[in-house]
Coordinates of C-alpha atoms in Angstrom, one line a residue:
M1 CA -113.2 58.4 -94.1
I2 CA -111.7 59.0 -98.2
S3 CA -115.9 58.2 -99.8
G4 CA -119.0 57.0 -99.4
E5 CA -121.2 57.1 -96.5
L6 CA -121.7 55.4 -93.0
R7 CA -123.5 55.0 -89.8
F8 CA -122.6 53.2 -87.0
Y9 CA -125.3 51.9 -84.2
D10 CA -125.0 50.3 -80.5
S11 CA -127.2 47.3 -80.6
E12 CA -130.0 49.2 -79.3
L13 CA -130.4 51.3 -82.1
R14 CA -129.3 54.1 -80.9
S15 CA -126.5 56.2 -83.5
I16 CA -123.0 56.5 -82.1
I17 CA -121.2 57.8 -84.8
K18 CA -122.3 59.0 -89.1
M19 CA -118.8 59.0 -91.2
Q20 CA -118.9 60.7 -94.6
G21 CA -116.2 61.7 -97.6
G22 CA -113.4 63.3 -95.7
S23 CA -114.6 63.3 -92.6
V24 CA -111.7 61.4 -90.2
N25 CA -113.3 60.1 -86.3
I26 CA -111.5 58.4 -83.2
T27 CA -112.9 56.8 -80.7
F28 CA -111.2 55.2 -77.2
T29 CA -112.5 52.3 -76.5
D30 CA -111.7 48.5 -74.8
Y31 CA -114.9 46.7 -77.0
M32 CA -117.8 47.6 -78.9
E33 CA -120.8 46.0 -80.5
G34 CA -123.3 47.6 -83.1
W35 CA -124.3 47.6 -86.7
M36 CA -122.3 49.8 -89.3
E37 CA -125.3 51.0 -92.3
Y38 CA -124.1 51.6 -95.4
Q39 CA -125.5 53.1 -98.5
S40 CA -126.6 50.7 -101.5
K41 CA -124.5 51.2 -105.1
R42 CA -121.4 53.6 -103.2
R43 CA -118.5 52.4 -103.3
Y44 CA -116.8 52.7 -100.2
K45 CA -112.9 54.1 -99.1
Y46 CA -111.4 55.1 -96.0
V47 CA -108.7 54.3 -93.6
S48 CA -108.7 52.4 -89.9
V49 CA -105.7 52.8 -87.7
C50 CA -106.0 50.8 -85.2
V51 CA -103.7 51.0 -81.5
S52 CA -104.2 47.4 -79.5
Q53 CA -103.1 49.0 -76.2
P54 CA -103.5 51.7 -74.1
L55 CA -102.6 54.9 -75.8
S56 CA -99.8 56.0 -72.7
K57 CA -98.0 53.0 -73.8
T58 CA -97.9 53.9 -77.2
L59 CA -96.1 56.7 -76.4
C60 CA -94.7 56.5 -73.4
T61 CA -91.4 54.1 -74.1
D62 CA -89.5 56.7 -72.2
E63 CA -90.5 56.2 -68.4
N64 CA -90.2 59.7 -67.5
L65 CA -92.2 61.1 -70.2
A66 CA -94.9 58.6 -69.4
E67 CA -94.7 60.8 -66.2
E68 CA -94.3 63.8 -67.9
L69 CA -97.2 63.4 -69.7
N70 CA -99.7 61.6 -67.0
H71 CA -98.1 64.7 -64.9
C72 CA -100.9 66.8 -67.3
I73 CA -103.4 65.0 -68.6
N74 CA -104.3 60.8 -67.1
I75 CA -104.4 59.9 -70.4
D76 CA -106.3 56.2 -70.2
H77 CA -108.0 57.4 -67.2
K78 CA -109.6 60.0 -69.3
L79 CA -109.8 58.5 -72.1
K80 CA -111.5 55.7 -71.0
N81 CA -114.5 55.4 -73.9
Y82 CA -113.9 58.7 -75.3
L83 CA -116.0 60.2 -78.9
L84 CA -114.9 62.5 -80.3
I85 CA -117.5 63.7 -83.2
P86 CA -116.7 62.9 -86.5
Q87 CA -115.3 66.6 -88.1
K88 CA -114.1 67.8 -91.9
I89 CA -110.2 65.8 -92.1
S90 CA -107.5 68.7 -90.8
P91 CA -105.0 70.1 -92.6
F92 CA -102.3 68.9 -90.7
L93 CA -103.7 64.8 -91.2
Q94 CA -104.6 65.1 -95.4
V95 CA -100.8 64.7 -96.3
P96 CA -100.1 61.4 -94.0
F97 CA -103.1 59.8 -95.3
Q98 CA -102.8 61.1 -99.0
Q99 CA -99.2 58.7 -98.3
I100 CA -100.6 56.4 -97.4
Q101 CA -103.6 55.7 -100.4
Q102 CA -100.1 56.6 -103.3
H103 CA -97.3 54.5 -101.5
N104 CA -95.8 52.6 -104.5
F105 CA -93.3 50.7 -102.2
S106 CA -93.0 46.7 -102.8
N107 CA -95.1 43.9 -99.8
T108 CA -91.3 44.2 -98.0
S109 CA -91.3 48.2 -97.5
K110 CA -95.1 48.5 -97.0
L111 CA -95.5 47.2 -94.0
I112 CA -92.9 49.3 -92.4
Y113 CA -93.8 52.6 -94.4
M114 CA -97.6 52.1 -93.5
E115 CA -96.9 50.5 -89.4
S116 CA -94.9 54.7 -89.6
K117 CA -97.5 56.4 -91.0
A118 CA -99.7 54.8 -88.8
K119 CA -98.3 56.5 -85.9
E120 CA -97.2 59.0 -87.6
I121 CA -101.4 59.9 -87.8
V122 CA -101.5 59.1 -83.9
V123 CA -99.0 61.4 -83.4
L124 CA -100.3 63.9 -84.7
V125 CA -104.3 63.3 -83.2
F126 CA -103.5 62.8 -79.9
E127 CA -100.9 66.1 -80.7
K128 CA -103.4 68.7 -81.4
E129 CA -107.0 67.1 -80.6
I130 CA -106.7 65.7 -77.3
L131 CA -103.7 67.3 -74.9
R132 CA -106.4 70.7 -76.1
Y133 CA -108.8 69.0 -73.0
K134 CA -106.0 69.9 -70.9
A135 CA -107.2 71.4 -67.6
H136 CA -105.2 74.9 -68.4
D137 CA -107.1 75.1 -71.4
S138 CA -110.5 74.6 -70.3
K139 CA -113.1 76.7 -69.8
I140 CA -114.0 74.6 -66.7
R141 CA -111.2 72.8 -64.7
L142 CA -112.9 69.3 -64.9
S143 CA -111.0 66.0 -63.2
N144 CA -111.6 62.3 -63.7
G145 CA -114.2 62.1 -61.5
D146 CA -116.1 65.0 -63.4
I147 CA -115.6 63.8 -67.0
S148 CA -116.6 60.1 -66.2
K149 CA -119.5 62.2 -64.6
M150 CA -120.9 63.8 -67.9
Y151 CA -120.3 60.1 -70.1
L152 CA -122.7 59.1 -67.1
V153 CA -125.3 61.4 -67.7
K154 CA -124.5 60.8 -71.7
K155 CA -125.5 57.1 -70.9
I156 CA -128.4 58.5 -69.0
I157 CA -129.5 60.9 -71.6
I158 CA -129.6 58.0 -74.0
E159 CA -131.3 55.7 -72.1
N160 CA -134.0 58.1 -71.3
M161 CA -134.9 59.9 -74.6
E162 CA -138.2 59.0 -74.8
K163 CA -139.0 60.7 -71.2
P164 CA -135.4 62.9 -70.6
F165 CA -134.8 64.0 -66.8
S166 CA -134.1 67.5 -66.4
I167 CA -131.1 69.2 -66.0
L168 CA -131.6 69.3 -61.7
E169 CA -131.9 66.6 -62.0
L170 CA -129.5 64.5 -64.0
S171 CA -127.1 67.3 -62.5
E172 CA -128.4 65.1 -58.4
M173 CA -128.7 61.4 -59.9
V174 CA -124.3 62.5 -60.9
G175 CA -123.9 64.5 -58.2
L176 CA -122.7 67.8 -60.2
N177 CA -123.4 71.2 -59.6
T178 CA -125.5 72.9 -63.4
Y179 CA -123.1 75.0 -64.0
K180 CA -120.8 72.0 -64.3
L181 CA -122.9 70.5 -65.8
K182 CA -123.3 72.6 -68.8
V183 CA -120.7 74.1 -69.1
G184 CA -117.7 70.8 -69.2
F185 CA -121.0 68.8 -71.1
K186 CA -120.7 71.0 -73.9
E187 CA -116.9 71.4 -73.9
L188 CA -116.2 67.4 -73.6
F189 CA -119.2 66.6 -76.5
G190 CA -119.1 69.7 -78.8
T191 CA -123.0 70.5 -78.0
T192 CA -125.3 70.8 -74.6
V193 CA -127.1 68.9 -73.6
F194 CA -130.7 69.0 -74.8
G195 CA -129.5 69.1 -78.5
Y196 CA -127.6 65.8 -77.6
L197 CA -131.0 64.9 -76.6
R198 CA -132.5 66.0 -80.3
D199 CA -129.6 64.4 -82.3
I200 CA -130.0 61.1 -80.7
R201 CA -134.2 61.4 -80.9
M202 CA -133.4 62.6 -84.2
E203 CA -131.0 60.1 -85.7
K204 CA -133.4 57.2 -84.1
A205 CA -136.7 59.0 -85.4
R206 CA -134.7 58.5 -89.4
L207 CA -133.4 54.8 -88.6
L208 CA -137.3 54.1 -87.7
L209 CA -138.6 55.2 -91.2
E210 CA -136.8 54.2 -93.2
N211 CA -135.9 50.4 -91.4
Y212 CA -139.8 50.0 -89.5
K213 CA -143.6 50.3 -90.6
L214 CA -144.4 52.5 -87.6
N215 CA -146.6 55.6 -88.0
I216 CA -145.3 59.3 -88.2
N217 CA -146.7 59.5 -84.0
E218 CA -146.2 55.9 -83.4
I219 CA -142.2 57.1 -84.4
A220 CA -143.0 60.5 -82.5
N221 CA -143.9 58.7 -79.3
E222 CA -141.1 56.3 -79.6
V223 CA -138.2 58.7 -79.7
G224 CA -140.2 60.7 -76.8
Y225 CA -142.6 63.3 -78.5
S226 CA -145.9 63.9 -77.0
N227 CA -146.9 66.1 -79.2
P228 CA -146.9 64.7 -82.7
S229 CA -146.8 68.5 -85.2
H230 CA -144.1 69.7 -82.8
F231 CA -142.1 66.1 -83.5
A232 CA -142.3 67.0 -87.1
A233 CA -141.2 70.5 -86.5
A234 CA -137.7 69.6 -85.4
F235 CA -137.6 66.4 -87.7
K236 CA -138.1 68.6 -90.4
K237 CA -135.1 71.1 -89.0
K238 CA -132.5 68.9 -89.2
Y239 CA -133.1 67.1 -92.3
G240 CA -134.6 69.4 -94.5
L241 CA -138.1 67.3 -94.8
N242 CA -140.7 66.7 -92.5
P243 CA -141.7 62.6 -91.8
R244 CA -144.1 61.9 -93.9
N245 CA -142.1 63.1 -97.0
F246 CA -139.0 61.9 -96.0
R247 CA -140.3 57.7 -95.6
Y248 CA -141.5 58.7 -99.3
E249 CA -138.3 60.2 -100.7

């Protein structure tokens, strides 16, 4: 994202990601349905690189290399529905993105050049951002089955944000011990289970405040807060304003 700000939501109004100028997001998924929220009267500029086949086939054209990589990480399975929380673009990625913006090739050469830069970006992302999840680099060893269960936990949290489950309940539901769930979830998604719950609650509350005529108590209940004061304090901590002032900003 070069300039502007975007928010991506799924069809149930649950925030997925927020993109700001200077940030980069990586997603591996077969299908995604939802909508985007744009700021009015703002100019948007971004570069999108899409790969239409499994990453292992994109990178591993040599069968021997594919075997070597699959020995380290089962690429396609482990990255299925993988979502990296947007982060500031790394210096190593800035160069190819800048080159894409600044090129002055003719139409014939442009296609070849763009494709080469896109492949360079994919390789850099894979090397620097994905392989860090290899088992020997992990604080805790996560199998492919463990990772699938972490994504199931994430799904359960989203679908039950009004009445969330405890760590013990979540661990029993997906078949993980509580330690592996807490440590593995933070390692995989960059936040704690309850930190993630708080973030999606506040993001949905913001969306309801901006787009629906519900009162503050109704919105608090909608996102799982029985005490409006606790909701207001959490919202102010997240956005710097209490819900009422935020609505009329």
